[in-house]
Coordinates of C-alpha atoms in Angstrom, one line a residue:
X1 CA 30.1 18.2 12.3
X2 CA 31.8 17.0 9.1
X3 CA 32.5 19.4 6.2
X4 CA 30.1 17.6 3.9
X5 CA 27.2 18.4 6.2
X6 CA 28.3 22.0 6.4
X7 CA 28.6 22.4 2.7
X8 CA 25.3 20.6 2.0
X9 CA 23.4 22.6 4.7
X10 CA 25.0 25.8 3.4
X11 CA 24.1 25.2 -0.2
X12 CA 20.5 24.4 0.9
X13 CA 20.3 27.5 3.1
X14 CA 21.7 29.7 0.3
X15 CA 19.3 28.4 -2.3
X16 CA 16.4 28.8 0.2
X17 CA 17.5 32.4 0.9
X18 CA 17.7 33.2 -2.8
X19 CA 14.2 31.7 -3.4
X20 CA 12.6 33.6 -0.5
X21 CA 14.3 36.9 -1.5
X22 CA 13.1 36.5 -5.1
X23 CA 9.6 35.7 -3.9
X24 CA 9.6 38.9 -1.8
X25 CA 10.9 40.8 -4.8
X26 CA 7.8 39.8 -6.7
X27 CA 5.9 42.0 -4.3
X28 CA 7.6 45.1 -5.7
X29 CA 5.8 47.2 -8.3
X30 CA 6.3 46.1 -11.8
X31 CA 7.5 42.8 -13.0
X32 CA 10.7 41.0 -12.3
X33 CA 12.7 39.8 -15.3
X34 CA 12.4 36.2 -14.2
X35 CA 12.4 33.3 -16.7
X36 CA 9.1 31.9 -17.9
X37 CA 7.3 29.8 -15.3
X38 CA 8.2 26.4 -17.0
X39 CA 12.0 27.3 -17.0
X40 CA 11.9 28.5 -13.5
X41 CA 9.9 25.4 -12.3
X42 CA 12.4 23.1 -14.1
X43 CA 15.4 24.8 -12.5
X44 CA 13.8 24.6 -9.1
X45 CA 13.0 20.9 -9.5
X46 CA 16.5 20.2 -10.8
X47 CA 18.0 21.9 -7.8
X48 CA 15.5 21.0 -5.1
X49 CA 15.1 17.3 -5.7
X50 CA 18.7 16.2 -5.1
X51 CA 19.3 18.7 -2.2
X52 CA 16.1 17.7 -0.4
X53 CA 16.3 14.0 -1.1
X54 CA 19.8 13.7 0.2
X55 CA 19.0 15.8 3.2
X56 CA 16.1 13.6 4.1
X57 CA 18.2 10.5 3.4
X58 CA 20.9 11.7 5.7
X59 CA 18.3 12.3 8.4
X60 CA 16.5 8.9 7.9
X61 CA 19.7 7.0 7.9
X62 CA 20.4 8.3 11.4
X63 CA 17.2 6.5 12.7
X64 CA 16.4 9.0 15.3
X65 CA 13.1 10.5 16.6
X66 CA 11.9 14.1 16.1
X67 CA 12.7 15.1 19.7
X68 CA 16.4 14.1 19.3
X69 CA 16.5 16.0 15.9
X70 CA 15.3 19.1 17.6
X71 CA 17.9 18.7 20.4
X72 CA 20.6 18.3 17.8
X73 CA 19.4 21.4 16.0
X74 CA 19.6 23.4 19.2
X75 CA 23.4 22.5 19.4
X76 CA 24.0 24.4 16.1
X77 CA 25.4 27.9 16.6
X78 CA 22.8 30.5 17.4
X79 CA 23.4 32.7 14.3
X80 CA 22.7 29.7 12.0
X81 CA 19.6 28.8 14.0
X82 CA 18.4 32.5 13.7
X83 CA 19.2 32.7 10.0
X84 CA 17.2 29.5 9.3
X85 CA 14.3 30.7 11.5
X86 CA 14.2 34.0 9.8
X87 CA 14.1 32.4 6.3
X88 CA 11.4 29.9 7.4
X89 CA 9.2 32.6 9.0
X90 CA 9.7 34.9 6.1
X91 CA 8.6 32.2 3.7
X92 CA 5.6 31.4 5.8
X93 CA 4.7 35.0 6.0
X94 CA 4.8 35.2 2.2
X95 CA 2.5 32.1 2.0
X96 CA -0.1 33.8 4.2
X97 CA 0.2 37.1 2.4
X98 CA -0.3 35.4 -1.0
X99 CA -3.3 33.3 -0.1
X100 CA -6.2 34.2 -2.4
X101 CA -4.4 37.2 -4.0
X102 CA -5.3 36.3 -7.6
X103 CA -8.4 34.4 -6.5
X104 CA -9.2 31.5 -8.7
X105 CA -6.7 32.0 -11.5
X106 CA -3.5 30.1 -11.9
X107 CA -1.1 28.7 -14.5
X108 CA -1.0 31.8 -16.8
X109 CA 0.2 31.3 -20.3
X110 CA 0.6 33.2 -23.6
X111 CA -0.5 31.7 -26.9
X112 CA -0.5 33.6 -30.2
X113 CA -0.5 37.1 -28.6
X114 CA -3.4 36.2 -26.3
X115 CA -3.2 35.5 -22.6
X116 CA -4.9 32.7 -20.8
X117 CA -5.1 31.2 -17.3
X118 CA -6.9 28.3 -15.6
X119 CA -9.9 29.3 -13.7
X120 CA -10.5 26.9 -10.8
X121 CA -14.1 27.9 -10.3
X122 CA -15.1 27.3 -13.9
X123 CA -12.7 24.4 -14.3
X124 CA -11.5 25.8 -17.6
X125 CA -9.2 28.2 -19.4
X126 CA -10.2 31.9 -19.6
X127 CA -8.8 34.7 -21.6
X128 CA -7.1 37.6 -19.8
X129 CA -5.8 41.1 -20.4
X130 CA -2.1 41.5 -20.4
X131 CA -2.1 43.3 -17.0
X132 CA -4.2 40.5 -15.5
X133 CA -1.8 37.9 -17.1
X134 CA 1.2 39.6 -15.6
X135 CA -0.4 39.6 -12.2
X136 CA -1.3 35.9 -12.3
X137 CA 2.1 35.0 -13.7
X138 CA 3.7 36.9 -10.8
X139 CA 1.6 35.2 -8.3
X140 CA 2.4 31.8 -9.7
X141 CA 6.1 32.6 -9.5
X142 CA 5.8 33.9 -6.0
X143 CA 4.1 30.8 -4.7
X144 CA 6.6 28.5 -6.5
X145 CA 9.6 30.4 -5.2
X146 CA 8.2 30.5 -1.7
X147 CA 7.4 26.8 -1.6
X148 CA 10.8 25.9 -2.9
X149 CA 12.6 28.3 -0.6
X150 CA 10.9 26.8 2.5
X151 CA 11.7 23.3 1.3
X152 CA 15.4 24.4 0.9
X153 CA 15.4 25.8 4.4
X154 CA 13.9 22.6 5.7
X155 CA 16.6 20.6 3.9
X156 CA 19.2 22.8 5.5
X157 CA 17.6 22.1 8.9
X158 CA 17.6 18.4 8.3
X159 CA 21.2 18.3 7.1
X160 CA 22.6 20.4 9.9
X161 CA 20.7 18.4 12.5
X162 CA 21.9 15.2 11.0
X163 CA 25.5 16.5 11.0
X164 CA 25.2 17.4 14.7
X165 CA 23.8 13.9 15.5
X166 CA 26.7 12.4 13.6
X167 CA 29.2 14.5 15.6
X168 CA 27.5 13.5 18.9
X169 CA 27.6 9.8 17.9
X170 CA 31.3 10.1 17.3
X171 CA 31.9 11.9 20.6
X172 CA 33.7 14.8 19.0
X173 CA 33.7 18.2 20.7
X174 CA 31.7 20.9 18.9
X175 CA 33.5 23.0 16.4
X176 CA 32.4 26.6 16.8

């Protein structure tokens, strides 16, 4: 596998690990000193879009079916496979643990010293206490971090599998 695939896959895996770990840290008591949701969302989009788009482009340009991609992934060293599996399963566990935690409230925001969130059942904005606002904000951040973390891990999977397919097409012995 070429060095560009290793670097790209490594960057995606590290960003996925950071996102998933930050999502798990939001489960700790108290609030994390994370940037406001809009800043965090912008950062995730700026980082996620090019990493994920190029990973998928690399895989699509190989023109292979899913079974061959899975076989290529199985050729990757076991520690890398295990690390990506732990990150993916950890992210999925976070998704299931977070389902319905704050019920019908999302998109918390502060305006003029008052706190609001969108209520999906009432289809409108409702006023909240500061404590409830913090809980909704943390849930929003947790779900955003989890989704981006799982997407980064998926990008790492795609890039590393594409790298193994490229190596196999060239007939080069595996570098372990």
